[in-house]
PDB file of C-alpha atoms in Angstrom:
ATOM      1  CA  MET A   1       7.983  39.386   0.678  1.00 64.00           C
ATOM      2  CA  PRO A   2       6.948  36.344  -1.425  1.00 82.00           C
ATOM      3  CA  PHE A   3       4.774  33.883   0.461  1.00 93.00           C
ATOM      4  CA  ALA A   4       4.772  30.137  -0.119  1.00 96.00           C
ATOM      5  CA  ALA A   5       2.784  27.044   0.758  1.00 97.00           C
ATOM      6  CA  ARG A   6       4.841  24.356   2.469  1.00 97.00           C
ATOM      7  CA  SER A   7       4.456  20.605   1.967  1.00 98.00           C
ATOM      8  CA  PRO A   8       4.388  18.626   5.214  1.00 97.00           C
ATOM      9  CA  LEU A   9       7.123  16.494   3.608  1.00 97.00           C
ATOM     10  CA  ALA A  10       9.468  19.475   3.212  1.00 97.00           C
ATOM     11  CA  PRO A  11      12.472  19.672   5.539  1.00 96.00           C
ATOM     12  CA  PRO A  12      11.878  21.894   8.569  1.00 95.00           C
ATOM     13  CA  VAL A  13      12.890  25.549   8.372  1.00 96.00           C
ATOM     14  CA  GLY A  14      12.535  27.029  11.826  1.00 91.00           C
ATOM     15  CA  ALA A  15      13.530  30.098  13.779  1.00 93.00           C
ATOM     16  CA  GLU A  16      17.209  29.180  14.037  1.00 94.00           C
ATOM     17  CA  GLN A  17      19.769  30.280  11.452  1.00 96.00           C
ATOM     18  CA  LEU A  18      20.693  27.608   8.898  1.00 97.00           C
ATOM     19  CA  VAL A  19      23.021  27.575   5.908  1.00 98.00           C
ATOM     20  CA  TRP A  20      21.762  26.029   2.661  1.00 98.00           C
ATOM     21  CA  HIS A  21      23.720  25.168  -0.480  1.00 98.00           C
ATOM     22  CA  VAL A  22      22.170  25.824  -3.895  1.00 98.00           C
ATOM     23  CA  LEU A  23      22.281  22.548  -5.828  1.00 96.00           C
ATOM     24  CA  ALA A  24      20.535  23.879  -8.932  1.00 95.00           C
ATOM     25  CA  ALA A  25      18.615  26.943 -10.062  1.00 96.00           C
ATOM     26  CA  PHE A  26      16.122  26.916 -12.925  1.00 95.00           C
ATOM     27  CA  PRO A  27      13.500  29.520 -13.847  1.00 95.00           C
ATOM     28  CA  THR A  28      10.736  27.393 -12.291  1.00 96.00           C
ATOM     29  CA  ALA A  29      12.594  25.699  -9.430  1.00 96.00           C
ATOM     30  CA  LEU A  30      15.346  26.298  -6.911  1.00 97.00           C
ATOM     31  CA  TYR A  31      16.910  23.315  -5.130  1.00 97.00           C
ATOM     32  CA  LEU A  32      18.483  23.944  -1.729  1.00 98.00           C
ATOM     33  CA  HIS A  33      20.312  21.408   0.400  1.00 97.00           C
ATOM     34  CA  HIS A  34      21.219  21.263   4.059  1.00 96.00           C
ATOM     35  CA  PRO A  35      23.475  18.415   5.239  1.00 94.00           C
ATOM     36  CA  GLU A  36      21.158  17.522   8.129  1.00 94.00           C
ATOM     37  CA  ARG A  37      17.738  18.782   7.014  1.00 95.00           C
ATOM     38  CA  GLY A  38      17.903  17.429   3.455  1.00 95.00           C
ATOM     39  CA  LEU A  39      16.715  18.891   0.163  1.00 97.00           C
ATOM     40  CA  LEU A  40      14.221  21.744  -0.133  1.00 98.00           C
ATOM     41  CA  PRO A  41      12.729  22.652  -3.533  1.00 98.00           C
ATOM     42  CA  LEU A  42      11.161  26.069  -4.067  1.00 97.00           C
ATOM     43  CA  VAL A  43       8.903  25.950  -7.127  1.00 97.00           C
ATOM     44  CA  THR A  44       6.902  28.539  -9.030  1.00 96.00           C
ATOM     45  CA  ALA A  45       3.248  28.308  -9.989  1.00 95.00           C
ATOM     46  CA  GLU A  46       3.784  26.490 -13.295  1.00 95.00           C
ATOM     47  CA  ALA A  47       6.403  24.037 -12.007  1.00 95.00           C
ATOM     48  CA  LEU A  48       5.842  20.386 -11.158  1.00 95.00           C
ATOM     49  CA  ALA A  49       4.204  20.073  -7.741  1.00 96.00           C
ATOM     50  CA  LEU A  50       7.048  18.092  -6.172  1.00 97.00           C
ATOM     51  CA  PRO A  51       5.713  16.436  -3.005  1.00 98.00           C
ATOM     52  CA  THR A  52       8.469  17.919  -0.821  1.00 97.00           C
ATOM     53  CA  ALA A  53       8.355  21.501  -2.130  1.00 98.00           C
ATOM     54  CA  TRP A  54       7.524  24.988  -1.038  1.00 98.00           C
ATOM     55  CA  ARG A  55       5.137  26.258  -3.725  1.00 97.00           C
ATOM     56  CA  LEU A  56       4.995  29.940  -4.661  1.00 96.00           C
ATOM     57  CA  PRO A  57       1.882  31.502  -6.233  1.00 94.00           C
ATOM     58  CA  ASP A  58       3.921  33.562  -8.702  1.00 92.00           C
ATOM     59  CA  SER A  59       5.043  32.377 -12.128  1.00 93.00           C
ATOM     60  CA  SER A  60       8.686  32.198 -13.162  1.00 93.00           C
ATOM     61  CA  THR A  61       8.259  35.440 -15.117  1.00 90.00           C
ATOM     62  CA  ARG A  62       7.822  37.277 -11.811  1.00 89.00           C
ATOM     63  CA  MET A  63      10.322  35.365  -9.668  1.00 88.00           C
ATOM     64  CA  ARG A  64      14.065  35.926  -9.738  1.00 89.00           C
ATOM     65  CA  TRP A  65      16.039  33.663  -7.443  1.00 95.00           C
ATOM     66  CA  GLY A  66      19.203  35.727  -7.674  1.00 95.00           C
ATOM     67  CA  VAL A  67      21.420  32.703  -6.969  1.00 97.00           C
ATOM     68  CA  ALA A  68      23.150  29.971  -8.972  1.00 97.00           C
ATOM     69  CA  ALA A  69      24.383  26.446  -8.341  1.00 97.00           C
ATOM     70  CA  GLY A  70      27.201  26.490  -5.797  1.00 97.00           C
ATOM     71  CA  ASP A  71      25.976  29.583  -3.956  1.00 98.00           C
ATOM     72  CA  VAL A  72      25.209  29.572  -0.240  1.00 98.00           C
ATOM     73  CA  ILE A  73      22.157  31.205   1.352  1.00 97.00           C
ATOM     74  CA  GLU A  74      20.626  31.246   4.815  1.00 97.00           C
ATOM     75  CA  SER A  75      17.286  30.664   6.440  1.00 97.00           C
ATOM     76  CA  LEU A  76      16.131  32.422   9.584  1.00 95.00           C
ATOM     77  CA  ASP A  77      12.845  32.976  11.379  1.00 92.00           C
ATOM     78  CA  HIS A  78      10.965  30.510   9.130  1.00 92.00           C
ATOM     79  CA  CYS A  79      12.155  32.309   5.978  1.00 96.00           C
ATOM     80  CA  ILE A  80      14.491  31.470   3.115  1.00 97.00           C
ATOM     81  CA  LEU A  81      16.686  34.547   2.707  1.00 97.00           C
ATOM     82  CA  LEU A  82      17.100  35.064  -1.031  1.00 96.00           C
ATOM     83  CA  PRO A  83      19.017  38.077  -2.414  1.00 94.00           C
ATOM     84  CA  ALA A  84      15.776  39.611  -3.700  1.00 87.00           C
ATOM     85  CA  GLY A  85      14.085  39.208  -0.326  1.00 91.00           C
ATOM     86  CA  PRO A  86      12.893  36.525   2.097  1.00 95.00           C
ATOM     87  CA  VAL A  87      10.421  33.803   1.157  1.00 96.00           C
ATOM     88  CA  ARG A  88       8.155  32.740   4.023  1.00 95.00           C
ATOM     89  CA  ALA A  89       5.920  29.676   4.185  1.00 94.00           C
ATOM     90  CA  VAL A  90       2.589  30.895   5.537  1.00 94.00           C
ATOM     91  CA  ARG A  91       0.379  27.855   4.908  1.00 95.00           C
ATOM     92  CA  THR A  92       0.589  24.198   3.930  1.00 96.00           C
ATOM     93  CA  TRP A  93      -0.529  22.274   0.867  1.00 97.00           C
ATOM     94  CA  ARG A  94      -1.346  18.575   0.566  1.00 97.00           C
ATOM     95  CA  PRO A  95       0.792  16.627  -1.926  1.00 98.00           C
ATOM     96  CA  ALA A  96      -0.855  13.983  -4.114  1.00 98.00           C
ATOM     97  CA  ARG A  97      -0.855  10.437  -2.727  1.00 98.00           C
ATOM     98  CA  VAL A  98      -1.857   7.128  -4.302  1.00 98.00           C
ATOM     99  CA  ARG A  99      -4.897   5.310  -2.966  1.00 97.00           C
ATOM    100  CA  ARG A 100      -4.545   2.038  -1.148  1.00 96.00           C
ATOM    101  CA  SER A 101      -5.895  -0.770  -3.333  1.00 89.00           C
ATOM    102  CA  GLY A 102      -6.073  -4.012  -1.442  1.00 89.00           C
ATOM    103  CA  SER A 103      -3.175  -6.155  -0.329  1.00 94.00           C
ATOM    104  CA  TYR A 104      -0.558  -7.651  -2.618  1.00 96.00           C
ATOM    105  CA  ALA A 105       3.169  -8.232  -2.972  1.00 96.00           C
ATOM    106  CA  VAL A 106       5.340  -6.798  -5.725  1.00 97.00           C
ATOM    107  CA  GLU A 107       7.513  -9.829  -6.354  1.00 96.00           C
ATOM    108  CA  LEU A 108      10.626  -8.399  -7.961  1.00 95.00           C
ATOM    109  CA  PRO A 109      14.102  -9.884  -7.472  1.00 91.00           C
ATOM    110  CA  PRO A 110      15.862  -8.500  -4.383  1.00 78.00           C
ATOM    111  CA  SER A 111      18.504  -6.913  -6.598  1.00 91.00           C
ATOM    112  CA  TRP A 112      16.017  -5.101  -8.871  1.00 96.00           C
ATOM    113  CA  ALA A 113      15.966  -1.815  -6.964  1.00 94.00           C
ATOM    114  CA  ALA A 114      19.580  -1.977  -5.802  1.00 91.00           C
ATOM    115  CA  ASP A 115      20.790  -2.410  -9.373  1.00 94.00           C
ATOM    116  CA  ARG A 116      18.888   0.709 -10.479  1.00 95.00           C
ATOM    117  CA  LEU A 117      19.512   3.065  -7.582  1.00 96.00           C
ATOM    118  CA  GLY A 118      21.549   6.039  -8.739  1.00 95.00           C
ATOM    119  CA  GLY A 119      21.760   4.730 -12.285  1.00 93.00           C
ATOM    120  CA  GLY A 120      21.633   7.372 -14.989  1.00 89.00           C
ATOM    121  CA  ARG A 121      22.419  11.057 -15.292  1.00 81.00           C
ATOM    122  CA  GLY A 122      20.774  14.171 -13.941  1.00 78.00           C
ATOM    123  CA  LEU A 123      19.240  15.388 -10.698  1.00 84.00           C
ATOM    124  CA  THR A 124      16.847  12.421 -10.826  1.00 91.00           C
ATOM    125  CA  PRO A 125      18.667   9.470 -12.432  1.00 94.00           C
ATOM    126  CA  GLU A 126      16.552   7.285 -14.694  1.00 95.00           C
ATOM    127  CA  GLY A 127      16.921   4.232 -12.484  1.00 96.00           C
ATOM    128  CA  ASP A 128      15.581   6.146  -9.500  1.00 97.00           C
ATOM    129  CA  ASP A 129      12.556   7.256 -11.515  1.00 97.00           C
ATOM    130  CA  GLU A 130      11.756   3.606 -12.218  1.00 97.00           C
ATOM    131  CA  ILE A 131      12.082   2.884  -8.502  1.00 98.00           C
ATOM    132  CA  CYS A 132       9.698   5.746  -7.650  1.00 98.00           C
ATOM    133  CA  GLY A 133       7.062   4.381 -10.004  1.00 98.00           C
ATOM    134  CA  ALA A 134       7.369   0.903  -8.531  1.00 98.00           C
ATOM    135  CA  LEU A 135       7.267   2.261  -4.968  1.00 98.00           C
ATOM    136  CA  LEU A 136       3.881   3.870  -5.599  1.00 98.00           C
ATOM    137  CA  VAL A 137       2.405   0.570  -6.746  1.00 98.00           C
ATOM    138  CA  ALA A 138       3.954  -1.215  -3.772  1.00 98.00           C
ATOM    139  CA  PHE A 139       2.605   1.398  -1.338  1.00 98.00           C
ATOM    140  CA  ALA A 140      -0.898   1.010  -2.746  1.00 98.00           C
ATOM    141  CA  GLY A 141      -0.744  -2.716  -1.973  1.00 97.00           C
ATOM    142  CA  HIS A 142       0.770  -2.357   1.534  1.00 97.00           C
ATOM    143  CA  ASP A 143       4.064  -3.896   0.376  1.00 97.00           C
ATOM    144  CA  THR A 144       7.262  -2.444   1.861  1.00 96.00           C
ATOM    145  CA  SER A 145       9.794  -4.786   0.244  1.00 95.00           C
ATOM    146  CA  ILE A 146      11.121  -2.262  -2.309  1.00 96.00           C
ATOM    147  CA  ALA A 147      11.248   0.527   0.263  1.00 97.00           C
ATOM    148  CA  ASP A 148      13.104  -1.741   2.690  1.00 96.00           C
ATOM    149  CA  ALA A 149      15.685  -2.463  -0.023  1.00 94.00           C
ATOM    150  CA  VAL A 150      16.398   1.098  -1.171  1.00 96.00           C
ATOM    151  CA  LEU A 151      15.863   3.459   1.757  1.00 96.00           C
ATOM    152  CA  PRO A 152      19.035   2.411   3.613  1.00 96.00           C
ATOM    153  CA  GLN A 153      21.094   3.018   0.443  1.00 95.00           C
ATOM    154  CA  LEU A 154      19.976   6.498  -0.605  1.00 96.00           C
ATOM    155  CA  ASP A 155      23.457   7.919  -0.134  1.00 94.00           C
ATOM    156  CA  ARG A 156      24.221   6.292  -3.508  1.00 94.00           C
ATOM    157  CA  THR A 157      22.106   8.806  -5.417  1.00 95.00           C
ATOM    158  CA  THR A 158      21.499  12.550  -5.667  1.00 94.00           C
ATOM    159  CA  ALA A 159      19.913  14.549  -2.866  1.00 94.00           C
ATOM    160  CA  LEU A 160      16.881  15.483  -4.977  1.00 95.00           C
ATOM    161  CA  SER A 161      16.331  11.933  -6.140  1.00 96.00           C
ATOM    162  CA  ALA A 162      16.706  10.576  -2.611  1.00 96.00           C
ATOM    163  CA  SER A 163      14.008  12.956  -1.364  1.00 97.00           C
ATOM    164  CA  LEU A 164      11.609  11.828  -4.107  1.00 97.00           C
ATOM    165  CA  VAL A 165      12.305   8.150  -3.426  1.00 98.00           C
ATOM    166  CA  ARG A 166      11.518   8.699   0.257  1.00 98.00           C
ATOM    167  CA  ALA A 167       8.275  10.437  -0.695  1.00 98.00           C
ATOM    168  CA  ALA A 168       7.303   7.660  -3.134  1.00 98.00           C
ATOM    169  CA  ALA A 169       7.877   5.072  -0.417  1.00 98.00           C
ATOM    170  CA  GLN A 170       5.085   6.870   1.476  1.00 98.00           C
ATOM    171  CA  GLY A 171       2.861   6.973  -1.626  1.00 98.00           C
ATOM    172  CA  TYR A 172       3.552  10.602  -2.598  1.00 98.00           C
ATOM    173  CA  ALA A 173       4.501  11.891  -6.044  1.00 98.00           C
ATOM    174  CA  VAL A 174       3.604  14.600  -8.548  1.00 98.00           C
ATOM    175  CA  PRO A 175      -0.152  14.672  -9.287  1.00 98.00           C
ATOM    176  CA  ALA A 176       0.054  13.307 -12.855  1.00 98.00           C
ATOM    177  CA  LEU A 177       1.983  10.231 -11.757  1.00 98.00           C
ATOM    178  CA  VAL A 178      -0.372   9.608  -8.837  1.00 98.00           C
ATOM    179  CA  ALA A 179      -3.349   9.896 -11.189  1.00 98.00           C
ATOM    180  CA  TYR A 180      -1.753   7.458 -13.642  1.00 98.00           C
ATOM    181  CA  THR A 181      -0.927   4.926 -10.921  1.00 98.00           C
ATOM    182  CA  ASP A 182      -4.415   5.105  -9.392  1.00 98.00           C
ATOM    183  CA  ALA A 183      -6.017   4.691 -12.802  1.00 98.00           C
ATOM    184  CA  ARG A 184      -3.868   1.705 -13.751  1.00 98.00           C
ATOM    185  CA  LEU A 185      -4.519  -0.025 -10.444  1.00 97.00           C
ATOM    186  CA  SER A 186      -8.265   0.561 -10.699  1.00 97.00           C
ATOM    187  CA  GLY A 187      -8.421  -0.528 -14.347  1.00 96.00           C
ATOM    188  CA  ASN A 188      -9.671   2.848 -15.597  1.00 97.00           C
ATOM    189  CA  ARG A 189      -8.134   2.862 -19.080  1.00 96.00           C
ATOM    190  CA  ALA A 190      -9.485   6.256 -20.100  1.00 97.00           C
ATOM    191  CA  ALA A 191      -8.099   7.992 -17.030  1.00 97.00           C
ATOM    192  CA  ALA A 192      -4.796   6.148 -17.348  1.00 97.00           C
ATOM    193  CA  GLY A 193      -4.445   7.216 -20.974  1.00 96.00           C
ATOM    194  CA  ALA A 194      -5.129  10.850 -20.145  1.00 95.00           C
ATOM    195  CA  ALA A 195      -2.681  10.884 -17.230  1.00 97.00           C
ATOM    196  CA  ARG A 196       0.000   9.010 -19.170  1.00 97.00           C
ATOM    197  CA  HIS A 197       0.495  11.901 -21.599  1.00 96.00           C
ATOM    198  CA  ALA A 198       1.113  14.301 -18.716  1.00 96.00           C
ATOM    199  CA  VAL A 199       3.618  11.918 -17.106  1.00 98.00           C
ATOM    200  CA  GLU A 200       5.484  11.404 -20.378  1.00 96.00           C
ATOM    201  CA  ASP A 201       6.112  15.160 -20.557  1.00 94.00           C
ATOM    202  CA  ILE A 202       8.035  15.175 -17.260  1.00 94.00           C
ATOM    203  CA  GLY A 203      11.718  15.942 -17.830  1.00 89.00           C
ATOM    204  CA  HIS A 204      13.860  14.457 -20.593  1.00 86.00           C
ATOM    205  CA  THR A 205      13.848  10.830 -19.458  1.00 89.00           C
ATOM    206  CA  SER A 206      11.929  10.939 -16.166  1.00 94.00           C
ATOM    207  CA  GLY A 207       8.401  10.548 -17.551  1.00 95.00           C
ATOM    208  CA  PRO A 208       8.945   7.310 -19.496  1.00 95.00           C
ATOM    209  CA  ALA A 209      11.079   5.915 -16.657  1.00 96.00           C
ATOM    210  CA  LEU A 210       8.373   6.640 -14.079  1.00 97.00           C
ATOM    211  CA  ILE A 211       5.818   4.870 -16.250  1.00 98.00           C
ATOM    212  CA  ARG A 212       8.137   1.879 -16.703  1.00 97.00           C
ATOM    213  CA  GLY A 213       8.465   1.580 -12.944  1.00 98.00           C
ATOM    214  CA  VAL A 214       4.693   1.575 -12.480  1.00 98.00           C
ATOM    215  CA  GLU A 215       4.205  -1.004 -15.222  1.00 98.00           C
ATOM    216  CA  ILE A 216       6.995  -3.284 -14.007  1.00 98.00           C
ATOM    217  CA  ALA A 217       5.553  -3.323 -10.503  1.00 98.00           C
ATOM    218  CA  ILE A 218       2.020  -3.964 -11.748  1.00 98.00           C
ATOM    219  CA  ALA A 219       3.273  -6.857 -13.893  1.00 97.00           C
ATOM    220  CA  HIS A 220       4.888  -8.428 -10.819  1.00 97.00           C
ATOM    221  CA  ARG A 221       1.982  -8.109  -8.423  1.00 96.00           C
ATOM    222  CA  GLN A 222       0.925 -11.174  -6.515  1.00 93.00           C
ATOM    223  CA  ILE A 223      -2.510 -10.650  -5.001  1.00 85.00           C
ATOM    224  CA  HIS A 224      -2.951 -12.025  -1.500  1.00 70.00           C
ATOM    225  CA  GLN A 225      -5.874 -14.406  -1.645  1.00 61.00           C
ATOM    226  CA  SER A 226      -8.132 -14.882   1.337  1.00 52.00           C
ATOM    227  CA  PRO A 227      -8.330 -18.508   2.479  1.00 50.00           C
ATOM    228  CA  SER A 228     -11.360 -20.152   0.924  1.00 47.00           C
ATOM    229  CA  LEU A 229     -14.018 -21.347   3.263  1.00 40.00           C
ATOM    230  CA  THR A 230     -14.562 -25.072   3.422  1.00 42.00           C
ATOM    231  CA  LYS A 231     -18.107 -25.817   2.421  1.00 47.00           C
ATOM    232  CA  GLU A 232     -20.095 -28.449   4.213  1.00 48.00           C
ATOM    233  CA  PRO A 233     -21.352 -31.202   1.929  1.00 51.00           C
ATOM    234  CA  ALA A 234     -24.949 -30.814   0.926  1.00 50.00           C
ATOM    235  CA  ARG A 235     -27.330 -32.941   2.934  1.00 50.00           C
ATOM    236  CA  ALA A 236     -29.731 -35.221   1.228  1.00 43.00           C
TER     237      ALA A 236
END
């Protein structure tokens, strides 16, 4: 039986029997969806560490999902029941999260996120990737304005993308993107340059779109200034 590490952001898989639909199956990742529980990625050792995933220690050369998009599988007794055998989550792992960095507002037009949500092709549309990048910057500055605009409208995009937007609203993302965001916000150019290359390699269009979202949000930050203290005039 393959064992996995479960993210605390992953949808719950308990003792009861549930039916999951296979949204997509790739050598390194399997995407399952339940209409009430949401989207559950199972990823192999070399796959992106999606913040909502079950992570398996084996590489894709040793894992065979045995299912394809459109198939239906079940979970029972805390296991995903794949044709080759059950996968059980036996421990948890901690997804990467951006650091808080003061207090500021990301002053983008109210329509910025709404206009992008669901825009583009693929399991994670390009517009949603931009939103995820911006959400990380906003989270770091304690600003919920972008999250407040997009979270009620996630039925406009794909199930996978919606799960990643929800995670980004809480500051979670793949490690390379978190490292890039932290470095940009702290002004560490060397670290930002190193992390940028790793982010750019994500997907076909996702990497550049994620970076654009981070940069757009940083460009529209408005730092909250503390009220200046009134100085008493110097006495003669």
